[in-house]
């Protein structure tokens, strides 16, 4: 018997970095997916195949001994195999670019948790999410769990440290054009640089947090109204705050400039320092925005919000 599951990637629409200091952020799932197929096999081993490499190990190893980006899958399989006398073969297929803030590892953890656990019993979304967060912690110990949550439930979500996650029940119809700088970023080090910025001028940072909070509240209303033009002005405003805290660079600024010529607004998504930006569009300016990037040889693609989340089949 095979068990198969797929989960979407994500973008942070508003509020990255400020969320670390208690401000609300808005995330959405995107229609780029990871699909995981799991199957029991003879021989007792855990075997993982993916387009970034393979891993084959006996169960029962300590996670700290494993030096592979595939270790969340090993963690999940090993946990499920306790007291079972079989092995598991896992195949991972992904159309989410890696390491650029689009939620590829969270989508892997969610789809992996679903496909692997469902080889043994019918797990609920809540159980799958809890397993996925445990698995993600094998690579990012301090994960907030926000990414895995949006990858499980799909749609748009608000998140803050104190109150956790709340799904936003609106179905805006915009398209995001994602452009990839192809510069891999370390979220941890960029978060550290922002902490230094904050410590140098607490007053200034606290004022920025207040502005960002107000902006996010305004965005929540605009999402319900589905007012894409006004949302675009909020995207630009948020980008100014990200510039101020120092997470941009020349390449990202150039990309934002390109994105903004045709779209309603463009900003960095995620940690910055590299990774991706998005430009907010609808049917009227989608093609033109993509062409602006393509003309300048940028790696770009369009995505829509994924309202489905985790899918098992
Ligand atoms: O690692 P990314 O690109 O998904 O973004 C992390 C978001 C931050 O706000 C910068 C950090 C965090 O833990 O929320």
XYZ file of C-alpha atoms and ligand atoms in Angstrom:
327
model
C 0.000 0.000 0.000
C 1.198 3.506 -0.850
C 0.302 6.621 1.111
C 0.605 9.948 -0.689
C 0.239 13.554 0.496
C 1.001 17.007 -0.820
C 1.348 20.361 0.937
C 1.775 23.923 -0.343
C 4.638 26.361 0.202
C 4.036 29.792 1.715
C 4.901 33.465 1.551
C 4.923 36.022 4.334
C 2.753 38.825 2.954
C 3.336 41.341 5.775
C 5.113 41.599 9.102
C 8.310 39.526 8.846
C 10.967 40.455 11.434
C 8.551 42.655 13.399
C 6.712 39.408 14.245
C 9.776 38.341 16.239
C 9.023 41.298 18.575
C 5.311 40.555 18.985
C 3.769 42.335 15.957
C 1.131 40.444 13.945
C 2.232 38.942 10.607
C 0.111 37.791 7.656
C 1.075 34.643 5.748
C -0.517 32.737 2.895
C -0.116 29.318 1.309
C 0.857 29.305 -2.393
C 0.038 26.988 -5.251
C 3.499 25.395 -5.427
C 3.682 22.019 -3.723
C 5.720 19.221 -2.269
C 4.374 15.699 -2.807
C 5.543 12.817 -0.626
C 4.853 9.130 -1.317
C 5.504 6.618 1.457
C 5.431 2.838 1.246
C 6.271 0.031 3.670
C 9.102 -2.185 2.454
C 10.887 -5.381 3.442
C 14.309 -5.144 5.022
C 13.656 -2.720 7.851
C 15.490 0.315 6.436
C 14.373 3.917 6.005
C 15.070 4.999 2.445
C 14.431 8.575 1.229
C 14.738 9.676 -2.389
C 14.484 13.308 -3.505
C 15.762 15.672 -6.163
C 18.312 17.041 -3.670
C 19.762 13.611 -2.881
C 19.053 10.308 -1.181
C 19.371 8.966 2.355
C 19.204 5.319 3.460
C 19.657 4.358 7.109
C 18.670 1.758 9.694
C 16.002 3.001 12.104
C 16.942 3.943 15.667
C 19.742 6.440 14.937
C 20.092 9.594 16.969
C 18.922 12.662 14.978
C 22.017 14.638 16.006
C 24.186 12.085 14.148
C 22.421 12.770 10.848
C 23.785 15.524 8.686
C 21.276 15.766 5.871
C 18.503 18.193 4.913
C 16.339 15.050 4.615
C 16.496 14.336 8.338
C 12.912 15.489 9.114
C 11.708 12.577 6.945
C 13.996 10.181 8.796
C 12.715 11.525 12.119
C 9.088 10.948 11.079
C 9.681 7.454 9.674
C 11.741 6.395 12.677
C 9.042 7.633 15.054
C 6.308 5.724 13.180
C 8.372 2.537 12.927
C 8.678 2.062 16.685
C 7.603 -1.559 17.367
C 7.026 -2.278 13.656
C 9.104 -4.838 11.867
C 9.237 -3.212 8.395
C 11.084 -0.459 6.571
C 9.755 2.630 4.806
C 10.540 3.996 1.361
C 9.846 7.715 0.907
C 9.845 9.617 -2.381
C 9.837 13.431 -2.310
C 8.903 15.560 -5.320
C 8.890 19.348 -5.032
C 8.183 22.356 -7.186
C 9.077 24.853 -4.430
C 12.532 26.464 -4.764
C 14.764 25.575 -1.806
C 16.181 27.836 0.885
C 14.648 31.113 -0.304
C 11.841 31.597 2.226
C 9.022 29.931 0.276
C 8.298 27.305 2.920
C 9.848 24.332 1.151
C 11.010 22.681 4.380
C 7.655 23.234 6.137
C 5.768 21.809 3.153
C 8.110 18.774 3.255
C 7.434 18.287 6.968
C 3.658 18.558 6.558
C 3.392 16.311 3.478
C 5.948 13.914 5.040
C 4.077 13.744 8.359
C 0.806 13.016 6.551
C 2.118 10.425 4.076
C 4.242 8.559 6.633
C 1.773 8.556 9.544
C -1.102 7.482 7.296
C 0.772 4.294 6.401
C -0.132 3.185 9.930
C -3.395 4.937 10.831
C -5.779 7.706 9.746
C -4.194 10.751 11.412
C -6.088 14.057 11.732
C -4.790 17.408 10.454
C -4.116 18.459 14.064
C -1.968 15.358 14.665
C -0.184 15.818 11.355
C 0.587 19.461 12.166
C 2.004 18.529 15.576
C 4.206 15.841 13.959
C 5.322 18.257 11.214
C 6.396 20.890 13.762
C 8.377 18.243 15.694
C 10.050 17.212 12.435
C 10.824 20.833 11.491
C 12.492 21.325 14.867
C 15.167 18.819 13.774
C 16.380 21.580 11.433
C 15.114 24.863 12.970
C 14.877 24.418 16.700
C 13.190 27.773 17.238
C 10.484 27.498 14.602
C 7.313 29.350 15.573
C 5.226 26.707 13.797
C 3.540 29.402 11.705
C 4.855 28.035 8.405
C 3.757 24.445 9.103
C 0.344 25.742 10.167
C -0.302 27.640 6.950
C 1.039 24.706 4.885
C -1.447 22.378 6.645
C -4.574 24.510 6.510
C -3.903 26.637 3.382
C -5.420 30.078 2.778
C -4.364 33.251 4.574
C -3.534 33.431 8.225
C -2.609 36.005 10.826
C -0.064 35.046 13.407
C 1.392 36.678 16.466
C 3.520 35.270 19.244
C 1.003 35.846 21.993
C -2.250 34.765 20.327
C -0.968 32.208 17.816
C -2.665 31.560 14.481
C -6.025 32.625 13.137
C -7.258 31.837 9.681
C -8.463 34.891 7.757
C -11.756 33.959 6.147
C -11.391 35.995 2.984
C -10.607 34.790 -0.515
C -8.765 37.623 -2.261
C -8.116 37.033 -5.891
C -4.681 38.575 -6.409
C -1.667 37.016 -8.073
C 1.806 37.323 -6.631
C 4.789 37.501 -8.938
C 7.701 35.973 -7.051
C 11.216 36.888 -8.144
C 14.123 34.934 -6.722
C 17.473 36.660 -6.087
C 19.044 33.179 -5.989
C 21.027 34.405 -2.993
C 20.520 31.850 -0.203
C 19.908 33.546 3.113
C 20.354 32.489 6.682
C 17.225 33.538 8.566
C 19.130 33.268 11.832
C 21.876 35.699 10.854
C 19.491 38.278 9.331
C 17.331 38.086 12.481
C 20.541 38.698 14.479
C 21.365 41.807 12.417
C 17.881 43.190 13.039
C 18.381 42.604 16.777
C 21.547 44.727 16.598
C 19.627 47.471 14.770
C 17.013 47.382 17.546
C 19.586 47.453 20.335
C 21.306 50.505 18.808
C 18.107 52.563 18.822
C 15.277 51.062 20.873
C 13.038 54.127 20.425
C 13.260 54.077 16.659
C 12.611 50.346 16.515
C 9.633 50.569 18.811
C 8.141 53.311 16.607
C 8.615 51.063 13.554
C 6.852 48.208 15.385
C 3.905 50.513 16.088
C 3.745 51.594 12.444
C 3.906 47.979 11.282
C 1.114 46.965 13.699
C -1.113 49.729 12.366
C -0.300 48.740 8.789
C -1.198 45.080 9.439
C -4.571 46.092 10.928
C -5.278 48.190 7.829
C -4.267 45.279 5.620
C -6.717 42.975 7.399
C -9.556 45.323 6.431
C -8.336 45.694 2.862
C -8.177 41.901 2.499
C -11.858 41.653 3.389
C -12.684 44.445 0.913
C -10.422 42.703 -1.645
C -8.968 46.124 -2.503
C -5.825 45.162 -4.374
C -4.764 48.713 -5.284
C -4.815 49.925 -1.700
C -3.131 46.690 -0.599
C -0.350 47.604 -3.042
C 0.295 50.883 -1.203
C 0.603 48.878 2.030
C 3.081 46.537 0.341
C 5.237 49.559 -0.581
C 4.961 51.013 2.902
C 5.975 47.699 4.490
C 8.986 47.544 2.177
C 10.099 50.984 3.421
C 10.130 49.652 6.987
C 12.136 46.608 5.878
C 14.612 48.939 4.164
C 14.917 50.939 7.370
C 15.811 47.892 9.470
C 18.548 47.017 6.989
C 17.511 43.659 5.516
C 17.643 44.811 1.890
C 20.597 45.047 -0.468
C 21.349 46.393 -3.973
C 20.077 43.304 -5.766
C 16.813 43.180 -3.805
C 16.318 46.940 -4.289
C 16.783 46.557 -8.031
C 14.252 43.700 -8.076
C 11.731 45.722 -6.083
C 12.152 48.637 -8.472
C 11.495 46.327 -11.438
C 8.500 44.773 -9.674
C 6.980 48.124 -8.837
C 6.985 49.576 -12.343
C 3.934 47.530 -13.393
C 2.518 45.977 -10.217
C 0.583 47.556 -7.333
C 3.547 47.176 -4.990
C 6.544 44.953 -4.286
C 8.414 43.913 -1.169
C 10.824 41.393 0.273
C 9.160 38.273 1.621
C 10.773 36.426 4.527
C 14.081 37.115 6.162
C 15.672 39.208 3.385
C 19.409 39.541 2.777
C 18.649 37.327 -0.264
C 15.737 35.054 -1.001
C 12.655 36.363 -2.743
C 10.553 39.432 -3.277
C 6.926 39.497 -4.407
C 5.017 41.943 -6.574
C 1.257 42.255 -6.052
C -0.774 42.010 -9.258
C -4.136 41.023 -10.677
C -5.176 39.917 -14.194
C -4.618 43.498 -15.478
C -0.870 43.679 -14.809
C 0.264 40.095 -14.197
C 1.784 39.454 -17.638
C 3.447 42.876 -17.805
C 5.021 42.415 -14.391
C 6.385 38.979 -15.298
C 7.774 40.384 -18.549
C 9.619 43.171 -16.701
C 11.535 40.527 -14.739
C 12.027 38.166 -17.686
C 13.432 41.007 -19.841
C 16.140 41.457 -17.233
C 16.772 37.700 -16.939
C 15.368 37.321 -13.438
C 14.137 33.997 -12.191
C 10.410 34.642 -11.625
C 7.015 32.933 -11.564
C 3.499 33.758 -10.519
C 1.545 32.150 -7.701
C -1.947 32.379 -6.305
C -3.153 31.712 -2.794
C -3.688 27.997 -2.179
C -6.925 27.496 -0.251
C -6.665 23.721 -0.055
C -3.662 23.173 2.214
C -2.699 19.584 2.943
C -4.078 17.026 0.529
C -3.920 13.283 1.122
C -4.636 10.640 -1.488
O 12.980 32.154 6.888
P 11.894 32.904 6.186
O 12.365 33.557 4.961
O 10.648 32.097 6.015
O 11.462 34.134 7.118
C 11.532 34.152 8.488
C 10.641 35.226 9.052
C 11.266 36.088 10.133
O 10.249 36.950 10.588
C 12.388 36.914 9.584
C 11.795 35.262 11.291
C 10.745 34.573 12.134
O 11.129 33.641 12.883
O 9.560 34.948 12.116
